[in-house]
Short mmCIF file of C-alpha atoms and ligand atoms in Angstrom, two decimals:
data_model
loop_
_atom_site.label_atom_id
_atom_site.label_comp_id
_atom_site.label_asym_id
_atom_site.label_seq_id
_atom_site.Cartn_x
_atom_site.Cartn_y
_atom_site.Cartn_z
CA MET P 1 106.86 66.89 92.50
CA SER P 2 108.05 70.29 91.16
CA LEU P 3 110.72 71.57 89.01
CA ILE P 4 113.08 73.73 91.21
CA VAL P 5 116.04 75.79 90.20
CA HIS P 6 118.78 76.50 92.77
CA LYS P 7 121.47 79.14 92.28
CA TYR P 8 124.64 79.12 94.42
CA GLY P 9 126.96 82.15 94.51
CA GLY P 10 130.68 82.38 94.80
CA THR P 11 130.99 82.20 98.60
CA SER P 12 128.56 79.21 98.63
CA MET P 13 130.81 77.43 96.16
CA GLY P 14 133.99 78.82 97.82
CA SER P 15 135.75 75.55 98.82
CA THR P 16 135.37 71.89 98.13
CA GLU P 17 133.91 71.57 101.62
CA ARG P 18 131.25 74.13 100.77
CA ILE P 19 130.57 72.45 97.41
CA LYS P 20 129.97 69.16 99.29
CA ASN P 21 127.46 71.06 101.40
CA VAL P 22 125.76 72.34 98.28
CA ALA P 23 125.59 68.81 97.04
CA ARG P 24 124.01 67.64 100.29
CA ARG P 25 121.33 70.31 100.05
CA VAL P 26 120.57 69.54 96.41
CA ALA P 27 120.48 65.85 97.17
CA LYS P 28 117.94 66.45 99.94
CA TRP P 29 115.68 68.34 97.47
CA HIS P 30 116.07 65.65 94.85
CA ALA P 31 115.35 62.91 97.48
CA ALA P 32 112.06 64.80 98.26
CA GLY P 33 111.03 64.06 94.66
CA HIS P 34 111.76 67.33 92.93
CA GLN P 35 113.30 67.75 89.53
CA MET P 36 116.49 69.81 90.13
CA VAL P 37 118.41 72.28 87.98
CA VAL P 38 121.33 73.86 89.71
CA VAL P 39 123.19 76.99 88.51
CA PRO P 40 126.46 77.69 90.28
CA SER P 41 128.83 80.59 90.14
CA ALA P 42 132.58 80.44 90.04
CA MET P 43 134.29 79.82 93.33
CA SER P 44 134.66 83.05 95.25
CA GLY P 45 137.54 85.23 94.02
CA GLU P 46 137.95 83.17 90.84
CA THR P 47 136.35 85.50 88.30
CA ASN P 48 138.41 88.41 89.79
CA ARG P 49 141.51 86.31 89.46
CA LEU P 50 140.80 85.43 85.85
CA ILE P 51 140.02 89.06 84.89
CA ALA P 52 143.29 90.26 86.66
CA LEU P 53 145.27 87.66 84.65
CA ALA P 54 143.78 88.95 81.37
CA LYS P 55 144.67 92.57 82.36
CA GLU P 56 148.27 91.53 83.02
CA ILE P 57 148.52 90.70 79.35
CA GLN P 58 146.31 93.44 77.98
CA GLU P 59 145.37 96.52 79.98
CA GLN P 60 142.16 96.91 77.98
CA PRO P 61 141.44 93.22 77.36
CA ASP P 62 139.94 92.09 74.12
CA PRO P 63 136.31 91.54 74.98
CA ARG P 64 135.78 88.23 73.16
CA GLU P 65 138.97 86.74 74.75
CA LEU P 66 138.16 88.24 78.09
CA ASP P 67 134.80 86.32 78.05
CA ALA P 68 136.59 83.10 76.91
CA ILE P 69 138.74 83.46 80.02
CA ALA P 70 136.26 84.73 82.65
CA SER P 71 133.64 82.11 81.77
CA THR P 72 136.00 79.28 82.82
CA GLY P 73 135.46 79.67 86.53
CA GLU P 74 131.84 78.49 86.26
CA GLN P 75 133.00 75.50 84.22
CA VAL P 76 135.09 74.25 87.05
CA SER P 77 132.24 74.80 89.50
CA VAL P 78 129.72 72.68 87.51
CA GLY P 79 132.09 69.80 87.12
CA LEU P 80 132.98 69.79 90.86
CA LEU P 81 129.37 69.93 91.85
CA ALA P 82 128.44 67.08 89.54
CA MET P 83 131.20 64.97 91.10
CA ALA P 84 130.08 65.86 94.62
CA LEU P 85 126.58 64.77 93.81
CA LYS P 86 127.72 61.51 92.31
CA SER P 87 129.83 60.86 95.37
CA LEU P 88 126.42 61.02 97.31
CA GLY P 89 124.98 58.51 94.90
CA VAL P 90 122.90 61.07 92.98
CA ASP P 91 123.11 60.96 89.16
CA ALA P 92 124.08 64.45 87.98
CA VAL P 93 125.32 65.93 84.71
CA SER P 94 127.16 69.29 84.09
CA TYR P 95 126.74 71.57 81.11
CA ALA P 96 128.46 74.75 79.93
CA GLY P 97 126.12 77.48 78.54
CA TRP P 98 126.87 76.54 74.98
CA GLN P 99 125.88 72.90 75.50
CA VAL P 100 122.30 73.72 76.67
CA PRO P 101 122.40 76.09 74.77
CA ILE P 102 121.79 79.43 76.47
CA ARG P 103 121.73 81.80 73.49
CA THR P 104 122.71 85.38 73.98
CA ASP P 105 123.48 88.40 71.79
CA SER P 106 127.12 89.28 70.99
CA ALA P 107 127.67 92.07 73.57
CA PHE P 108 130.80 90.50 75.16
CA THR P 109 131.08 91.14 78.96
CA LYS P 110 127.45 92.25 79.20
CA ALA P 111 125.54 89.87 76.93
CA ARG P 112 121.71 89.48 77.20
CA ILE P 113 120.09 86.08 77.08
CA GLU P 114 117.86 85.71 74.09
CA SER P 115 116.59 82.14 74.38
CA ILE P 116 117.22 78.88 76.22
CA ASP P 117 116.69 75.52 74.64
CA ASP P 118 115.34 73.18 77.33
CA ALA P 119 115.12 69.94 75.39
CA ARG P 120 118.37 68.42 76.60
CA VAL P 121 117.73 69.47 80.14
CA ARG P 122 114.31 68.13 80.20
CA ALA P 123 115.47 64.69 78.88
CA ASP P 124 117.98 64.43 81.65
CA LEU P 125 115.45 65.50 84.33
CA ALA P 126 113.07 62.87 82.97
CA ALA P 127 115.88 60.32 83.41
CA GLY P 128 116.11 61.27 87.06
CA LYS P 129 119.30 63.32 86.83
CA VAL P 130 120.18 66.51 88.61
CA VAL P 131 121.23 69.04 85.83
CA ILE P 132 123.99 71.51 86.59
CA ILE P 133 124.38 74.51 84.34
CA THR P 134 127.05 77.15 84.38
CA GLY P 135 125.97 80.54 85.56
CA PHE P 136 127.19 83.74 83.89
CA GLN P 137 127.71 82.44 80.41
CA GLY P 138 126.06 81.70 77.09
CA ILE P 139 126.82 81.44 73.32
CA ASP P 140 126.19 84.12 70.70
CA PRO P 141 124.84 83.54 67.14
CA HIS P 142 128.42 83.10 65.80
CA GLY P 143 129.34 80.42 68.27
CA ASN P 144 131.38 82.65 70.60
CA VAL P 145 131.26 82.21 74.36
CA THR P 146 129.78 85.30 76.03
CA THR P 147 129.39 86.41 79.68
CA LEU P 148 126.38 88.28 81.23
CA GLY P 149 128.16 90.90 83.31
CA ARG P 150 129.34 90.68 86.94
CA GLY P 151 126.83 88.96 89.12
CA GLY P 152 125.34 87.40 86.01
CA SER P 153 124.75 83.92 87.47
CA ASP P 154 121.62 85.22 89.14
CA THR P 155 120.32 86.08 85.73
CA SER P 156 121.31 82.61 84.33
CA ALA P 157 119.31 80.96 87.13
CA VAL P 158 116.17 83.02 86.85
CA ALA P 159 116.23 82.84 83.06
CA VAL P 160 116.50 79.02 83.26
CA ALA P 161 113.66 78.97 85.74
CA ALA P 162 111.55 81.09 83.39
CA ALA P 163 112.34 79.02 80.40
CA MET P 164 111.54 75.80 82.14
CA LYS P 165 108.51 77.24 84.02
CA ALA P 166 110.08 76.12 87.30
CA ALA P 167 107.88 76.26 90.44
CA GLU P 168 110.54 78.18 92.33
CA CYS P 169 113.94 79.78 91.81
CA LEU P 170 115.94 79.74 95.04
CA ILE P 171 119.03 82.04 95.08
CA TYR P 172 121.32 80.79 97.74
CA THR P 173 123.96 83.30 98.89
CA ASP P 174 126.12 84.39 101.89
CA VAL P 175 123.34 86.44 103.54
CA ASP P 176 120.00 85.05 104.66
CA GLY P 177 117.90 87.37 102.47
CA VAL P 178 117.44 90.85 101.16
CA TYR P 179 118.03 93.39 103.90
CA THR P 180 116.94 97.10 104.34
CA THR P 181 120.50 97.85 103.26
CA ASP P 182 123.76 95.98 102.85
CA PRO P 183 124.34 94.37 106.24
CA ARG P 184 128.13 94.80 105.69
CA ILE P 185 127.60 98.57 106.00
CA VAL P 186 124.82 98.78 108.55
CA GLU P 187 125.08 96.17 111.36
CA ASP P 188 121.52 96.51 112.52
CA ALA P 189 120.02 96.28 108.99
CA ARG P 190 116.85 94.14 109.02
CA ARG P 191 115.96 91.26 106.79
CA LEU P 192 112.80 91.81 104.75
CA LYS P 193 110.52 88.74 104.69
CA VAL P 194 109.03 89.88 101.41
CA VAL P 195 110.04 92.64 98.96
CA SER P 196 107.92 93.75 96.08
CA PHE P 197 109.30 93.11 92.56
CA GLU P 198 109.31 96.85 91.85
CA GLU P 199 111.28 97.69 94.96
CA MET P 200 113.79 94.83 94.24
CA LEU P 201 114.23 96.10 90.70
CA GLU P 202 114.99 99.67 91.93
CA MET P 203 117.33 98.43 94.61
CA ALA P 204 119.18 96.21 92.18
CA SER P 205 119.46 99.00 89.58
CA LEU P 206 120.61 101.47 92.25
CA GLY P 207 123.52 99.24 93.35
CA SER P 208 122.37 96.58 95.82
CA LYS P 209 124.38 93.81 94.45
CA VAL P 210 122.53 90.98 96.22
CA LEU P 211 120.77 90.37 92.88
CA GLN P 212 121.89 91.29 89.36
CA ILE P 213 119.23 93.63 87.95
CA ARG P 214 118.49 91.53 84.82
CA SER P 215 117.61 88.57 87.08
CA VAL P 216 114.94 90.75 88.75
CA GLU P 217 113.71 91.81 85.29
CA PHE P 218 113.38 88.19 84.29
CA ALA P 219 111.59 87.27 87.50
CA GLY P 220 109.06 90.09 86.88
CA LYS P 221 108.50 89.44 83.19
CA TYR P 222 107.93 85.74 83.62
CA ARG P 223 106.58 85.87 87.06
CA VAL P 224 109.13 83.45 88.49
CA PRO P 225 108.65 82.87 92.18
CA THR P 226 112.08 83.81 93.45
CA ARG P 227 113.47 83.64 97.03
CA VAL P 228 116.89 84.80 98.30
CA LEU P 229 118.23 82.69 101.11
CA SER P 230 121.40 81.48 102.89
CA SER P 231 123.57 78.60 101.72
CA LEU P 232 125.46 78.71 105.01
CA THR P 233 122.65 77.03 107.05
CA ASP P 234 122.47 73.30 107.87
CA PRO P 235 122.08 71.72 104.48
CA LEU P 236 119.88 69.00 105.88
CA MET P 237 117.32 71.38 107.54
CA SER P 238 113.67 70.56 106.54
CA LEU P 239 112.38 71.78 103.24
CA GLU P 240 109.49 73.46 105.05
CA GLU P 241 111.85 75.49 107.11
CA GLU P 242 113.83 76.50 104.04
CA MET P 243 110.72 77.63 102.21
CA VAL P 244 109.81 80.17 104.88
CA SER P 245 113.37 81.45 105.30
CA GLY P 246 115.00 84.30 103.35
CA THR P 247 113.23 86.91 101.34
CA LEU P 248 110.47 86.23 98.80
CA ILE P 249 110.05 88.59 95.91
CA THR P 250 106.35 89.29 95.54
CA PHE P 251 104.35 90.53 92.60
CA GLU P 252 101.21 91.65 94.41
CA GLU P 253 101.43 94.84 96.31
CA ALA P 254 98.92 93.58 98.93
CA GLU P 255 101.25 90.73 99.78
CA ASN P 256 103.76 93.19 101.11
CA MET P 257 102.60 93.18 104.65
CA GLU P 258 105.41 95.35 106.01
CA GLN P 259 104.20 98.46 104.27
CA ALA P 260 107.01 100.74 105.32
CA VAL P 261 107.24 103.97 103.36
CA VAL P 262 110.88 103.43 102.64
CA SER P 263 111.82 99.75 102.38
CA GLY P 264 115.51 100.00 101.69
CA ILE P 265 118.61 102.07 101.02
CA ALA P 266 120.89 101.28 98.15
CA PHE P 267 124.23 102.70 97.25
CA ASN P 268 126.66 102.59 94.40
CA ARG P 269 130.34 103.43 94.50
CA ASP P 270 130.84 102.90 90.81
CA GLU P 271 129.75 106.41 89.82
CA ALA P 272 131.71 109.19 88.23
CA LYS P 273 130.54 112.80 87.44
CA VAL P 274 131.55 114.81 84.50
CA THR P 275 130.81 118.54 83.95
CA VAL P 276 131.12 120.43 80.65
CA ARG P 277 131.52 124.09 81.67
CA GLY P 278 130.54 127.11 79.63
CA VAL P 279 128.53 125.49 76.86
CA PRO P 280 126.28 127.91 74.83
CA ASP P 281 122.70 127.98 76.24
CA ARG P 282 120.78 127.12 73.09
CA PRO P 283 118.52 124.37 71.68
CA GLY P 284 120.23 121.11 70.71
CA ILE P 285 123.06 121.40 73.26
CA ALA P 286 122.00 118.26 75.28
CA TYR P 287 121.93 116.27 72.10
CA SER P 288 125.34 117.60 70.91
CA ILE P 289 126.83 116.33 74.16
CA LEU P 290 124.87 113.21 74.93
CA GLY P 291 124.49 112.05 71.36
CA LYS P 292 128.32 111.68 71.16
CA ILE P 293 128.28 109.80 74.49
CA ALA P 294 125.60 107.42 73.24
CA ASP P 295 127.48 106.86 70.00
CA ALA P 296 130.47 105.76 72.12
CA ASN P 297 128.13 103.28 73.80
CA ILE P 298 128.48 104.81 77.26
CA ASP P 299 125.47 104.59 79.59
CA VAL P 300 124.56 107.92 81.22
CA ASP P 301 122.74 107.89 84.58
CA MET P 302 121.81 111.26 86.15
CA ILE P 303 121.80 114.52 84.12
CA ILE P 304 121.73 118.11 85.21
CA GLN P 305 121.65 121.25 83.08
CA ASN P 306 121.96 124.44 85.01
CA GLN P 307 120.05 127.62 84.15
CA GLY P 308 122.28 129.72 81.99
CA SER P 309 123.30 133.20 83.02
CA ASP P 310 125.77 134.90 80.53
CA GLY P 311 124.48 132.96 77.52
CA THR P 312 126.39 129.83 78.65
CA THR P 313 125.54 127.05 81.01
CA ASP P 314 127.12 124.02 82.77
CA PHE P 315 126.05 120.52 81.89
CA SER P 316 126.75 117.59 84.25
CA PHE P 317 126.03 113.92 84.11
CA THR P 318 127.22 110.74 85.71
CA VAL P 319 128.58 107.53 84.10
CA HIS P 320 130.07 104.24 85.45
CA ARG P 321 133.47 104.88 86.96
CA ASN P 322 135.15 102.48 84.58
CA GLU P 323 133.93 104.59 81.65
CA LEU P 324 135.12 107.94 83.06
CA ALA P 325 138.38 107.92 81.00
CA LYS P 326 136.54 107.11 77.79
CA THR P 327 133.81 109.77 78.43
CA LEU P 328 136.42 112.43 79.09
CA ASP P 329 138.16 111.46 75.85
CA VAL P 330 134.90 111.75 73.84
CA LEU P 331 134.12 115.16 75.53
CA ASN P 332 137.55 116.61 74.99
CA THR P 333 138.12 115.42 71.45
CA GLN P 334 134.55 115.51 69.99
CA VAL P 335 132.30 117.71 72.07
CA LYS P 336 134.44 120.52 73.48
CA PRO P 337 135.60 121.83 70.09
CA ALA P 338 132.31 121.26 68.44
CA VAL P 339 130.17 123.21 70.91
CA GLY P 340 132.82 125.58 72.07
CA ALA P 341 132.78 124.62 75.74
CA ARG P 342 135.14 126.28 78.23
CA GLU P 343 136.35 123.14 80.05
CA VAL P 344 135.55 119.48 80.81
CA ILE P 345 135.93 118.28 84.42
CA GLY P 346 135.80 114.67 85.63
CA ASP P 347 135.23 113.55 89.23
CA ALA P 348 135.69 109.89 90.23
CA LYS P 349 135.15 110.63 93.88
CA VAL P 350 131.43 110.48 93.97
CA CYS P 351 128.81 107.91 94.97
CA LYS P 352 125.08 107.52 94.70
CA VAL P 353 122.86 106.85 97.68
CA SER P 354 119.15 106.05 97.17
CA ILE P 355 116.08 105.53 99.30
CA VAL P 356 113.55 103.07 97.75
CA GLY P 357 109.86 102.25 98.77
CA ILE P 358 106.58 101.83 97.08
CA GLY P 359 105.02 103.64 100.04
CA MET P 360 106.51 106.94 98.60
CA ARG P 361 103.67 106.93 96.10
CA SER P 362 101.20 107.83 98.80
CA HIS P 363 103.33 109.73 101.24
CA VAL P 364 104.75 113.20 100.98
CA GLY P 365 107.78 114.66 102.69
CA ILE P 366 110.03 111.69 102.16
CA ALA P 367 112.52 113.50 100.05
CA SER P 368 112.65 116.37 102.43
CA LEU P 369 113.41 114.05 105.39
CA MET P 370 116.24 112.63 103.27
CA PHE P 371 117.69 116.08 102.56
CA LYS P 372 117.23 117.18 106.17
CA THR P 373 119.07 114.10 107.41
CA LEU P 374 121.96 114.65 105.07
CA SER P 375 122.16 118.34 105.91
CA GLU P 376 122.30 117.53 109.68
CA GLU P 377 125.33 115.33 108.94
CA GLY P 378 126.87 118.19 106.97
CA ILE P 379 126.86 116.27 103.73
CA ASN P 380 126.59 118.24 100.53
CA ILE P 381 124.24 116.93 97.84
CA GLN P 382 125.66 117.35 94.32
CA MET P 383 122.84 115.95 92.19
CA ILE P 384 119.30 114.70 92.81
CA SER P 385 117.02 112.48 90.86
CA THR P 386 113.60 111.09 91.78
CA SER P 387 111.11 108.65 90.38
CA GLU P 388 107.81 107.39 91.81
CA ILE P 389 109.38 105.03 94.29
CA LYS P 390 112.90 106.30 94.81
CA VAL P 391 115.05 109.38 95.52
CA SER P 392 118.79 109.28 94.57
CA VAL P 393 121.46 111.76 95.48
CA ILE P 394 125.02 112.07 94.37
CA LEU P 395 127.57 112.75 97.12
CA GLU P 396 131.20 112.86 97.72
CA ASP P 397 132.19 109.21 98.15
CA LYS P 398 133.86 109.65 101.54
CA TYR P 399 130.42 110.35 103.02
CA MET P 400 128.75 107.24 101.68
CA GLU P 401 128.73 105.09 104.77
CA LEU P 402 127.77 108.00 106.96
CA ALA P 403 124.90 108.85 104.70
CA VAL P 404 123.57 105.26 104.51
CA ARG P 405 123.77 104.84 108.24
CA ALA P 406 122.11 108.20 108.99
CA LEU P 407 119.29 107.59 106.49
CA HIS P 408 118.77 103.98 107.76
CA ARG P 409 118.14 105.49 111.24
CA ALA P 410 116.05 108.44 110.04
CA PHE P 411 113.63 106.19 108.20
CA GLY P 412 113.40 103.74 111.14
CA LEU P 413 114.70 100.75 109.26
CA GLU P 414 116.73 99.16 112.01
CA LYS P 415 115.88 95.89 113.70
CA ALA P 416 113.46 96.10 116.60
CA ALA P 417 115.52 96.21 119.79
P1 ADP Z 1 126.80 85.76 95.50
O1 ADP Z 1 128.25 85.40 95.35
O2 ADP Z 1 126.05 84.69 96.32
O3 ADP Z 1 126.13 86.11 94.18
P2 ADP Z 1 126.97 88.58 96.11
O4 ADP Z 1 128.20 88.98 96.84
O5 ADP Z 1 126.85 88.80 94.67
O6 ADP Z 1 126.79 87.02 96.45
O7 ADP Z 1 125.71 89.22 96.88
C1 ADP Z 1 125.54 89.01 98.23
C2 ADP Z 1 125.99 90.28 98.97
O8 ADP Z 1 125.18 91.40 98.58
C3 ADP Z 1 125.89 90.24 100.44
O9 ADP Z 1 127.01 89.58 101.08
C4 ADP Z 1 125.80 91.66 100.87
O10 ADP Z 1 126.99 92.27 101.29
C5 ADP Z 1 125.41 92.42 99.57
N1 ADP Z 1 124.24 93.26 99.64
C6 ADP Z 1 124.14 94.52 99.18
N2 ADP Z 1 122.96 95.03 99.39
C7 ADP Z 1 122.30 94.08 100.09
C8 ADP Z 1 120.93 94.00 100.66
N3 ADP Z 1 120.08 95.01 100.59
N4 ADP Z 1 120.50 92.87 101.30
C9 ADP Z 1 121.37 91.77 101.35
N5 ADP Z 1 122.63 91.79 100.85
C10 ADP Z 1 123.05 92.95 100.26
N1 LIG Z 2 131.29 84.62 88.62
C1 LIG Z 2 130.64 85.85 88.14
C2 LIG Z 2 131.04 87.06 88.82
O1 LIG Z 2 131.89 86.96 89.79
C3 LIG Z 2 129.18 85.65 88.09
C4 LIG Z 2 128.49 85.66 89.41
O2 LIG Z 2 129.13 85.39 90.43
O3 LIG Z 2 127.26 85.77 89.39
O4 LIG Z 2 130.60 88.10 88.55
MG1 MG Z 3 126.11 87.83 93.08
#
C-alpha cells in the first residue's frame, strides 16, 4: 500500500461526465489499497471566466480580490469530485487550501508555497478516506486566500506529494505525456517515455505549459517521482498499464535511454521586447536601467547591450507581454530622463523559441544547426541566449510555428514513420 497523489487538470475535470470518470479512476486506485490524495483544477475555462469577470469591474483588478475570485473554480471542483466518489461508495472529503492549510507567501496571483500541514490529511487517510484538495490556492500569513499563478495546480499536487512523501505524483492531463514539442503545433511530435528533470525544468521555464515550472522545481528538490499521463483513457484500465504509460521525469541521467542531443522544442508567445536607444556608453548604465525595472518588480528575461559607436549604445531586453505597458512607463518616466536616452521602443510582436537537451553538453554545432535552419526559412533572429542545455532565440511572432516545425524536423524529433 502506497500513498499516491493524483492531479487532474481543467480538461480532465471539464464536465460532470469527466468528473465521474475521474472518480472511477481514483476509486480503482483506492480499491487497490492505496491511500489517495487528489488535487483537481477548476473545470476548463472556469479560471478564465472568473478573471474576465473581475476585469469587467476593474481593468487592473485588485490582486487580493482577484485571488479571492479566481480561487473559487477549484472549490467547486473538489466538492463535485467528493460527491462523485461518494456516489461510487467511496468515502471522500474535500478541502480548500486554507483548510489543510497550504501556507504561502503574500504575493497575490503568483504566491509561493512555504509549508503544508499534513496532520488533517493523514488522519483522514488513516480513516480510509480519499482526500481531495484544491489546486492553485493557499493561505498567506495574514489569513488571505492566495493563488499560485496560472497552471498552479501542478505545483499544488507536487508540493502535497513532497510534503506527504508520496510514492508517486501522477499528473493527469489532456495529452498522454510530455512530447518533443506541443503536439497542438507539430502533429508528428513524439511522446518522450522519460525526460530528465533538468530538461523538464528548462522546457517548463521556456514556455511548455504542460507543467508549471514550480511543480518541476518541487519534484527536483524533493525527488518526487512524477509522471505525466492522460486522463482521457479508460478509467478502469489496469494499474500496471497506467504505470508504464505517459512520461516519467527522471533524476538520473543514465536512466534517460533516448539520449537525443536535442530532446524538445519550447516556445513562448508571452514575450515583449523593449529597446532603450542612444544611452551613454559608460559604467553603471545597465544598473541605471534594470535597477528601476527590478524596483518595479518586473522580471527581465533576455538582455542585450550593443557595442557603442558614437559614445552611445542601444540596450534591449525582454519582459512578459503583460508587463510591457508598465515597463515602458518606468523607462519613459524614470530611466529616459535620468540617463539621457534618445528614445524607448516597445515591441509586443515577438516570441521566444528554444531547443533543449542535455546532450548539448557533449555535442558541438547544435546552435549553428539551429541558426542555419532559421536562416533557410528566412527568419530573422533578434536576440540569442544560451545555457549549458538550451539555446533560445527571439523572433517576430508570426514566424513562431514555422520556426518550431522547421527545428523539429532539423533535429530529427518526429515520430518514426
Ligand atoms: P491541464 O489543464 O491538464 O493542466 P494544460 O493545458 O495546462 O493542461 O497542459 C497540457 C497542454 O500542454 C497540452 O494540451 C499541450 O497542448 C500543451 N503542451 C505544451 N508543450 C507540450 C509538450 N512539450 N508536451 C505535451 N504537451 C505540451
Ligand atoms: N485553474 C488554474 C488555471 O487555470 C490552475 C490550473 O489549472 O492549474 O490556471
Ligand atoms: Mg496546466
